CSV table of C-alpha atoms in Angstrom, one decimal:
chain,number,residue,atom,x,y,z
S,16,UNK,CA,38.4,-41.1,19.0
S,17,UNK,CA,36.7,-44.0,17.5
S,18,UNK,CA,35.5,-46.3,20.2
S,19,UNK,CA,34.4,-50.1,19.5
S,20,UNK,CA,31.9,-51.5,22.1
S,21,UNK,CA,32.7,-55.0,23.4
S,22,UNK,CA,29.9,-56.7,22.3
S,23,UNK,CA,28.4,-60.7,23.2
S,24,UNK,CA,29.0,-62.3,19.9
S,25,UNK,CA,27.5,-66.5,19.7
S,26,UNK,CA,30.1,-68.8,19.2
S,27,UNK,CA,28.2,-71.5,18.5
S,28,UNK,CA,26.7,-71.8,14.7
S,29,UNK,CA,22.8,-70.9,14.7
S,30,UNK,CA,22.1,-70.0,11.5
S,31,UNK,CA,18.9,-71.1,9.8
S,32,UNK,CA,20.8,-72.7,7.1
S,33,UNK,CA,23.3,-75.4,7.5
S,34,UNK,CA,27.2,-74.5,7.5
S,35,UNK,CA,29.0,-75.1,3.8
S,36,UNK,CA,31.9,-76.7,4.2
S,37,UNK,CA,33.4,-75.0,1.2
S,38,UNK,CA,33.2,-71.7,3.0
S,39,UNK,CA,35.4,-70.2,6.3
S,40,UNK,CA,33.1,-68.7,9.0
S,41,UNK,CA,34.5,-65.9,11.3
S,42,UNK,CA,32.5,-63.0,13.4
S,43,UNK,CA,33.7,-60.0,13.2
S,44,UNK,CA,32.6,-56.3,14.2
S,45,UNK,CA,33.3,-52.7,12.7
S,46,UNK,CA,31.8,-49.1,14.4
S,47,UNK,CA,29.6,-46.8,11.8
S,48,UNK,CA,30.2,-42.9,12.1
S,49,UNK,CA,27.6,-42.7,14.9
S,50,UNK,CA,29.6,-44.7,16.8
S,51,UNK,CA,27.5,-48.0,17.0
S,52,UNK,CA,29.4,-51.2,16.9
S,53,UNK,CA,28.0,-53.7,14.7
S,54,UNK,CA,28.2,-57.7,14.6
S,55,UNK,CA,29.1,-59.5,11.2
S,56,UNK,CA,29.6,-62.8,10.0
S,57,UNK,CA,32.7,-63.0,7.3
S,58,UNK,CA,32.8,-65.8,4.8
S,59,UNK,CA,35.8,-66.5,2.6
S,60,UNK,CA,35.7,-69.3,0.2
S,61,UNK,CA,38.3,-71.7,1.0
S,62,UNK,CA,41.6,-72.0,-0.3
S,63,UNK,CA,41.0,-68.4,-1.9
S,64,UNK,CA,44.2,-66.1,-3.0
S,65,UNK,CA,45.0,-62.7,-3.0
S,66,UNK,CA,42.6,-59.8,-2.7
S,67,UNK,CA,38.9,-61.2,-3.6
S,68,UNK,CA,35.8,-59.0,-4.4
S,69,UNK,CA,33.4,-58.6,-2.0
S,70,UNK,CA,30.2,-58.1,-0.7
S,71,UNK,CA,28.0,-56.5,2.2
S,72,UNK,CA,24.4,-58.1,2.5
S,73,UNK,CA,22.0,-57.2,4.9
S,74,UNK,CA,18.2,-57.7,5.7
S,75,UNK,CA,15.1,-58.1,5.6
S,76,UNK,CA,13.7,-55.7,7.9
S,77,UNK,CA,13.4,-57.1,11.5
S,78,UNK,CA,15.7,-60.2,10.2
S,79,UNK,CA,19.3,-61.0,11.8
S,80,UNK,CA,22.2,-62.5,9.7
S,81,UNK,CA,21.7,-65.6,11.1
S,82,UNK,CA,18.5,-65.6,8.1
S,83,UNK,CA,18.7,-64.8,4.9
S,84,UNK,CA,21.5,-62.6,4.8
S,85,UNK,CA,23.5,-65.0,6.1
S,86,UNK,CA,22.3,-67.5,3.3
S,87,UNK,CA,23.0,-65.1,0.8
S,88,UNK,CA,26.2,-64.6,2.0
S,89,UNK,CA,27.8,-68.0,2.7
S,90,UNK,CA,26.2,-68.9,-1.0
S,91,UNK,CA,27.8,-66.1,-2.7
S,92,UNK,CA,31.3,-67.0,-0.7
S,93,UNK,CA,30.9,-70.2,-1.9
S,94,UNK,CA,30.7,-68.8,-5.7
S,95,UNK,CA,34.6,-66.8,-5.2
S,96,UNK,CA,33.3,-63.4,-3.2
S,97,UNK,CA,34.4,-62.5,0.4
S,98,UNK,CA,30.9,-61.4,1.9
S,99,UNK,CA,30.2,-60.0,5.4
S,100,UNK,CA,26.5,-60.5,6.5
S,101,UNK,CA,26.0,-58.0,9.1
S,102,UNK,CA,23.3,-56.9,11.7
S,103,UNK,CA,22.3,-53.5,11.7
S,104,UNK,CA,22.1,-50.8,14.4
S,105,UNK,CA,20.0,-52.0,17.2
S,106,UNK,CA,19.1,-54.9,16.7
S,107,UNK,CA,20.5,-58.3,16.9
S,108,UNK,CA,24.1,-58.9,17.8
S,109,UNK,CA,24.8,-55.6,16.8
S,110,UNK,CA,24.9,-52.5,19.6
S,111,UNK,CA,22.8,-49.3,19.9
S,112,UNK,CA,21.2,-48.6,23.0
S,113,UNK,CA,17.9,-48.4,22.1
S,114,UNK,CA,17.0,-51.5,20.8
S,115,UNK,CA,14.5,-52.4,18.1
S,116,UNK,CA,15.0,-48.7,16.6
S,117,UNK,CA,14.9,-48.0,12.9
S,118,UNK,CA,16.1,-45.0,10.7
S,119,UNK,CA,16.4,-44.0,7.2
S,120,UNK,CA,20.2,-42.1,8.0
S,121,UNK,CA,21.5,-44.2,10.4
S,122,UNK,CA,20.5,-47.7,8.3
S,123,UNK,CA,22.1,-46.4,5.2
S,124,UNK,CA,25.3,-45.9,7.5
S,125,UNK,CA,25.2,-49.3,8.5
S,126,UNK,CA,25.6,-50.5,4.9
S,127,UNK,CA,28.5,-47.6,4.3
S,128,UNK,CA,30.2,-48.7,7.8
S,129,UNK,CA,30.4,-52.3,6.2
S,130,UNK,CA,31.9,-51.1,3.1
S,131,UNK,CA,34.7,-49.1,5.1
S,132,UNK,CA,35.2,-52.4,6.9
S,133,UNK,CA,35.5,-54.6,3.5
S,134,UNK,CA,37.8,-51.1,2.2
S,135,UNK,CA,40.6,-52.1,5.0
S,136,UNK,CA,40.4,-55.7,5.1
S,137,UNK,CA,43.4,-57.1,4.0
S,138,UNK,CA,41.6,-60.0,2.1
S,139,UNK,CA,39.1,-57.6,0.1
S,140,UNK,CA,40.4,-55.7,-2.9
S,141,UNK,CA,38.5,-52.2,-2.2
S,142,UNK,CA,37.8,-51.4,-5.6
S,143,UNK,CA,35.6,-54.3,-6.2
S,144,UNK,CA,33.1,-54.2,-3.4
S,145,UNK,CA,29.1,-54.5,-3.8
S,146,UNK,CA,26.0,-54.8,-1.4
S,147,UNK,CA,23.1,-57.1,-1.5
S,148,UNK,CA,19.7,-55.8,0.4
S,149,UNK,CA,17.1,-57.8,0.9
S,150,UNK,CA,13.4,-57.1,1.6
S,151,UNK,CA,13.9,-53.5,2.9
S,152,UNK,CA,17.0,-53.2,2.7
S,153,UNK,CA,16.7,-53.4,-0.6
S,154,UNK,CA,15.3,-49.5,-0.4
S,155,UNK,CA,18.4,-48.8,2.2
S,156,UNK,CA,20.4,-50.4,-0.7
S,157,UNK,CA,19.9,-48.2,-3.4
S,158,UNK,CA,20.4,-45.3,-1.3
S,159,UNK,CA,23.3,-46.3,0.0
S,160,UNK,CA,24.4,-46.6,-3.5
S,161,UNK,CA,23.7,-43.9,-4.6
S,162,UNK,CA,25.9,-42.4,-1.9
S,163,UNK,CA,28.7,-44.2,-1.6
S,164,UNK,CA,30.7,-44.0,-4.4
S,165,UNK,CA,33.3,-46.8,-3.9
S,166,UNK,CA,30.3,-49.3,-4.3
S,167,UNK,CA,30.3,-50.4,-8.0
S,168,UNK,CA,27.1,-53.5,-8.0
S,169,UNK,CA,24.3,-53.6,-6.1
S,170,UNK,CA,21.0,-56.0,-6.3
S,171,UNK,CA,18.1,-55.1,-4.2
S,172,UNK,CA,16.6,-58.5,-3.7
S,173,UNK,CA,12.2,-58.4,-2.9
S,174,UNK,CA,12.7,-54.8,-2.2
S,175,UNK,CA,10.7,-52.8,0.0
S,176,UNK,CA,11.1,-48.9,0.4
S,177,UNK,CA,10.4,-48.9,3.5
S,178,UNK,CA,9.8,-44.9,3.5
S,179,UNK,CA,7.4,-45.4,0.9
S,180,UNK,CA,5.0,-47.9,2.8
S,181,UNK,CA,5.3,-46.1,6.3
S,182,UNK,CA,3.9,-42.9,4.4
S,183,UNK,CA,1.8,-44.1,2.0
S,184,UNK,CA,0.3,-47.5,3.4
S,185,UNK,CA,0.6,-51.0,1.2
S,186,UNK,CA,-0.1,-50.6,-1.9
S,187,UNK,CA,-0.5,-47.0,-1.5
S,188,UNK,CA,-4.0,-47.2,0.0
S,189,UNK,CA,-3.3,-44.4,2.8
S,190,UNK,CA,-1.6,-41.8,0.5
S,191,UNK,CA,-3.4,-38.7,1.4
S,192,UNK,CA,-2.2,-35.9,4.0
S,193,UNK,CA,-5.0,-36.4,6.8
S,194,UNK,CA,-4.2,-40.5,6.8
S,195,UNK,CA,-0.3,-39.1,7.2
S,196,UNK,CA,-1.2,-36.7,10.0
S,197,UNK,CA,-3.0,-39.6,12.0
S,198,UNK,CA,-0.1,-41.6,11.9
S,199,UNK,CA,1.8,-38.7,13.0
S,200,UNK,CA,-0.5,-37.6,15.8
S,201,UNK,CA,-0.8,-41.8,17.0
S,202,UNK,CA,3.2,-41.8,16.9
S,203,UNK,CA,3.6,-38.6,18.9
S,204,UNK,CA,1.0,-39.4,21.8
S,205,UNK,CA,3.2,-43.0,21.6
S,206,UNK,CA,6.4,-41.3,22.6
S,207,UNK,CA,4.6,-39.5,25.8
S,208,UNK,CA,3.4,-42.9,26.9
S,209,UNK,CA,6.4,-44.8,26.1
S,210,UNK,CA,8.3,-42.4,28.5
S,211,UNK,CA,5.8,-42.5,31.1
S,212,UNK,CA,5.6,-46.5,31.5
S,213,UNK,CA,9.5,-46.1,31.2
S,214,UNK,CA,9.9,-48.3,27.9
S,215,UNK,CA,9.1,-49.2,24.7
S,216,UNK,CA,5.6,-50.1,23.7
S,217,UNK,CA,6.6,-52.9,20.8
S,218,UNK,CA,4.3,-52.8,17.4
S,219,UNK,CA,4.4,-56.7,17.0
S,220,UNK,CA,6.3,-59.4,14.7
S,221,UNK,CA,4.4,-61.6,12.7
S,222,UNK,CA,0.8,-62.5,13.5
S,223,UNK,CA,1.0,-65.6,15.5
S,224,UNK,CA,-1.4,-67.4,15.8
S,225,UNK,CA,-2.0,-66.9,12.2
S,226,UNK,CA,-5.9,-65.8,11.0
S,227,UNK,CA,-7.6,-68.2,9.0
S,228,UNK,CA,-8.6,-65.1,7.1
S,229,UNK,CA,-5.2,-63.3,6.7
S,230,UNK,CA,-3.9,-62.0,3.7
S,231,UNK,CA,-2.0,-63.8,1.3
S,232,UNK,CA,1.4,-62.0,2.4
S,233,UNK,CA,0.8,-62.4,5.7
S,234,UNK,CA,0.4,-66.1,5.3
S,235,UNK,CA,3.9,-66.0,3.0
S,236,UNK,CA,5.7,-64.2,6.6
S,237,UNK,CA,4.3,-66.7,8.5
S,238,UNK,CA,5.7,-69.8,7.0
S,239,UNK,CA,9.2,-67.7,7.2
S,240,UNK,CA,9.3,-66.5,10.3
S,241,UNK,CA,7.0,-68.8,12.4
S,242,UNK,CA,8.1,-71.6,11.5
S,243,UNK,CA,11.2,-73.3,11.3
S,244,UNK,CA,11.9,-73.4,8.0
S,245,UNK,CA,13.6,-69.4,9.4
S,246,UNK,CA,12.5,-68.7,13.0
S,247,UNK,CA,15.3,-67.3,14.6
S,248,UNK,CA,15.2,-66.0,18.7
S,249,UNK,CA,16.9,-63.1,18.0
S,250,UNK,CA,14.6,-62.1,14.8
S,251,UNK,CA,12.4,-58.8,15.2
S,252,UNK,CA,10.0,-60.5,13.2
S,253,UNK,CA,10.4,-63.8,14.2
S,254,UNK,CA,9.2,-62.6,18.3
S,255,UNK,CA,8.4,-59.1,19.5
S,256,UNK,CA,8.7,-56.9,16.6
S,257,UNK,CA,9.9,-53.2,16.2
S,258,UNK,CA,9.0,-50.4,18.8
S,259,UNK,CA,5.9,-49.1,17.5
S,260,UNK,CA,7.5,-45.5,17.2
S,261,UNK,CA,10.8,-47.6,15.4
S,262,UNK,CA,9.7,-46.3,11.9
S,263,UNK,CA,8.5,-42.9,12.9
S,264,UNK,CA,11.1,-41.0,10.7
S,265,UNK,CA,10.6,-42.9,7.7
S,266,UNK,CA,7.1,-41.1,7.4
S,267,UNK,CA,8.9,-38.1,6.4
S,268,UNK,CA,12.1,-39.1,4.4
S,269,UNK,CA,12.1,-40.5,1.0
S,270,UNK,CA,15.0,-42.7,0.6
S,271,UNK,CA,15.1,-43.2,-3.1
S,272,UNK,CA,14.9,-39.3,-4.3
S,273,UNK,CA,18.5,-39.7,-6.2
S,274,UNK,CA,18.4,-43.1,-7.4
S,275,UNK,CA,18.6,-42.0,-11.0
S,276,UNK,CA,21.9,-40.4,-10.4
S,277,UNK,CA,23.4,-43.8,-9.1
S,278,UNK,CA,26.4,-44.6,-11.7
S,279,UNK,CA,27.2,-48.1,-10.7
S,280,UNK,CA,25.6,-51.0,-11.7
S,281,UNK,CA,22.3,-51.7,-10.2
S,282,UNK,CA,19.7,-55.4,-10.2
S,283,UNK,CA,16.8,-55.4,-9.1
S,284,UNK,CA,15.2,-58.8,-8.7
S,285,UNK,CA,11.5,-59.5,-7.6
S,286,UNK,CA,8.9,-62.2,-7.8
S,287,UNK,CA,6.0,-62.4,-9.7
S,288,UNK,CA,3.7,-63.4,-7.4
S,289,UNK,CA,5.2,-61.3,-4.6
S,290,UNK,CA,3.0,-59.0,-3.1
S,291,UNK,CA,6.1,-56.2,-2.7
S,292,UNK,CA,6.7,-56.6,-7.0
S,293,UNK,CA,5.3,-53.2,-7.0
S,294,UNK,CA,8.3,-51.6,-5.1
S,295,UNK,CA,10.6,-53.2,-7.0
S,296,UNK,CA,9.3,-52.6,-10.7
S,297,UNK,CA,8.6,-48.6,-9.4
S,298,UNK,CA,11.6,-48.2,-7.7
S,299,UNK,CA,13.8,-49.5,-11.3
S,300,UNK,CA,11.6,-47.9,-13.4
S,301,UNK,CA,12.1,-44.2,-11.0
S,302,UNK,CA,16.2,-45.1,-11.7
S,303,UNK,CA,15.9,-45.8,-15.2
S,304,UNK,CA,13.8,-42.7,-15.7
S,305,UNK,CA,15.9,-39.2,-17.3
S,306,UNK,CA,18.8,-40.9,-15.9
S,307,UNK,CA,22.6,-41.0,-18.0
S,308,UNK,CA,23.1,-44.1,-16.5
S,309,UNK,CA,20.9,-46.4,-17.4
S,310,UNK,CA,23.1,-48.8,-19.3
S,311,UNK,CA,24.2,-50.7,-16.5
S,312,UNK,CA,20.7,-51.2,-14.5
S,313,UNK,CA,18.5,-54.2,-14.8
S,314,UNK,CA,14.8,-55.6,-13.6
S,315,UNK,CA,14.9,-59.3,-13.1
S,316,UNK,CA,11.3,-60.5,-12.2
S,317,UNK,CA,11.2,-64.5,-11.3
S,318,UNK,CA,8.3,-65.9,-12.4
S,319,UNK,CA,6.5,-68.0,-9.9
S,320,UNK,CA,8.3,-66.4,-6.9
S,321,UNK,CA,7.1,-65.0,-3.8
S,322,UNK,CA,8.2,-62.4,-1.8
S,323,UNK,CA,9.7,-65.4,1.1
S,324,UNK,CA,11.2,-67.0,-1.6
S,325,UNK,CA,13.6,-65.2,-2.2
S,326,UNK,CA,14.7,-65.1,1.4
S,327,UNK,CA,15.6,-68.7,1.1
S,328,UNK,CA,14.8,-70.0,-1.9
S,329,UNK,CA,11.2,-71.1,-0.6
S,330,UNK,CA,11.9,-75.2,-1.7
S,331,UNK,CA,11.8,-74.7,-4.5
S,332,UNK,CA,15.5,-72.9,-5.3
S,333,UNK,CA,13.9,-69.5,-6.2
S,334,UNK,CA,16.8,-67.2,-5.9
S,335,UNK,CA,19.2,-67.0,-9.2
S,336,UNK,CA,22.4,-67.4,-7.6
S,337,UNK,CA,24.3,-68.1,-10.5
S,338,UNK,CA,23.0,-65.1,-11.7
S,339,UNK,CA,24.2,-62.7,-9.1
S,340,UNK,CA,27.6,-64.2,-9.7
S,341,UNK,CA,27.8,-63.2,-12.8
S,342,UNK,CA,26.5,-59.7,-12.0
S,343,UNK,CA,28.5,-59.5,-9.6
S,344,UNK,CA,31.8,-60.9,-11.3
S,345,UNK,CA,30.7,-58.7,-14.8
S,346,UNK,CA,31.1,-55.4,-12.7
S,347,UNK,CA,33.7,-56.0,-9.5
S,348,UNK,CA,37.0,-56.9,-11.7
């Protein structure tokens, strides 16, 4: 029997973006195969008729819907789509028991939970349903793409692959087996301690107060999360962090391994000056590569963006979203 947890939804709006008032705003929740009940905002352009396209967005990693997600979301509503922002397991509104946990399997789910949700709603038509991933969901994007067949467009926005930095470091600077094994050996003797102080021993959001001599990237979080241009309270990344042993399978599972056998249409879109490009220009070039279905895939690198900016446009109206209409509209009809 399929069970859905009563969960504390807001009712007040407390987004990081103001409310469009060409756009209806509902919550709504849906139960993945592991049984976890997850929170989602639903936005339906107003005065819309008959079954719409739609689309599931999620992330970034250790972001809620109230962030960019939800921005995405609302905007894209606001263009003709029903969208469904949505939290994923264990964290934010959304249940799990252990909170602040990540996985590879489970996140993937997430996105193919919200696309059995958009499948039965009675405003979605289900053969025209996409996904938007931001950040590193991006990564959890494409894989669930290349998965779930019912999904027919997908854009991984300022992707991360998030199995790909966890074993291999940024920029690939601890890719060798004995800087692997310490990470393994720090995350088991974590686990022991965590259940002898009886919780969870958290890794950390953002940096605050920020270093004078922090990184570049760093500095771009920052100015996201720390601020209020898209602090949120209930924002991994915004406060507390992940559980430092949160990522530990992602050491070991490589998420885009099939990507070149996805058959629907596929965007990627990066910055320039993003510190993540890197991800995004590999992981197109690893789903282009021997693959018959290469026609429908496309690398849209924004000149002059960041890797923030297109979270929320960064002030400067970074993110294309005329663009991913007309993606979106060329291959959900």
């Amino acid at each position: 029997m399929i069970v859905k947890e009563e969960l504390k939804l807001t009712a007040e709006w407390d987004k990081t973006f103001p409310k469009s008032e060409k756009v209806n705003h509902s919550k709504v929740t849906f139960v993945n195969r592991y049984g976890i009940t997850l929170a989602a905002d639903l936005y339906m352009p107003k005065n819309a008729e008959g079954k719409l396209p739609a689309v599931a967005v999620c992330g970034p990693f250790g972001a809620v819907k109230e962030q960019c997600s939800g921005l995405y979301a609302q905007t894209m509503a606001e263009r003709g789509f029903l969208t469904l922002a949505f939290d994923p397991s264990f964290t934010g509104e959304s249940g799990g028991a252990v909170r602040y946990m990540a996985s590879p399997d489970i996140n993937t789910e997430d996105f193919m939970a919200a696309v059995d949700f958009l499948s039965l709603c009675e405003l979605a038509d289900p053969d025209r349903i996409g996904i938007i991933g931001i950040c590193g969901w991006g990564g959890m994007a494409l894989n669930a793409a290349a998965l779930d067949t019912r999904i027919k467009a997908t854009v991984a926005s300022t992707m991360y692959d998030m199995t790909r930095v966890n074993a291999k470091g940024y920029f690939d600077s601890e890719d060798s087996e004995e800087a692997r094994y310490e990470k393994r050996k720090a995350m088991c003797a974590q686990r022991l301690e965590d259940l002898r102080s009886g919780e969870y021993r958290l890794g950390g959001g953002v940096v605050d107060p920020l270093p004078e001599d922090a990184p570049y990237f760093v500095k771009d979080y920052y100015d996201y999360y720390k601020t209020s241009r898209g602090y949120h309270p209930r924002s991994l990344n915004s406060n507390g962090g992940w559980n430092v042993v949160g990522c530990e399978s992602f050491l070991n599972q490589p998420i885009l391994r099939y990507s070149n056998e996805i058959r629907s249409a596929v965007l990627v879109m990066h910055g320039d000056k993003a510190h993540s490009c890197y991800f995004g220009r590999d992981a197109y070039a690893d789903m282009v590569k021997d693959s018959k279905y290469a026609d429908n895939k496309e690398l849209l690198i924004i000149p002059g963006a960041t890797h923030t900016d297109l979270y929320d446009g960064g002030g400067k109206g970074a993110i294309p979203f005329d663009r991913l209409a007309a993606f979106f509209a060329e291959y959900l009809r």
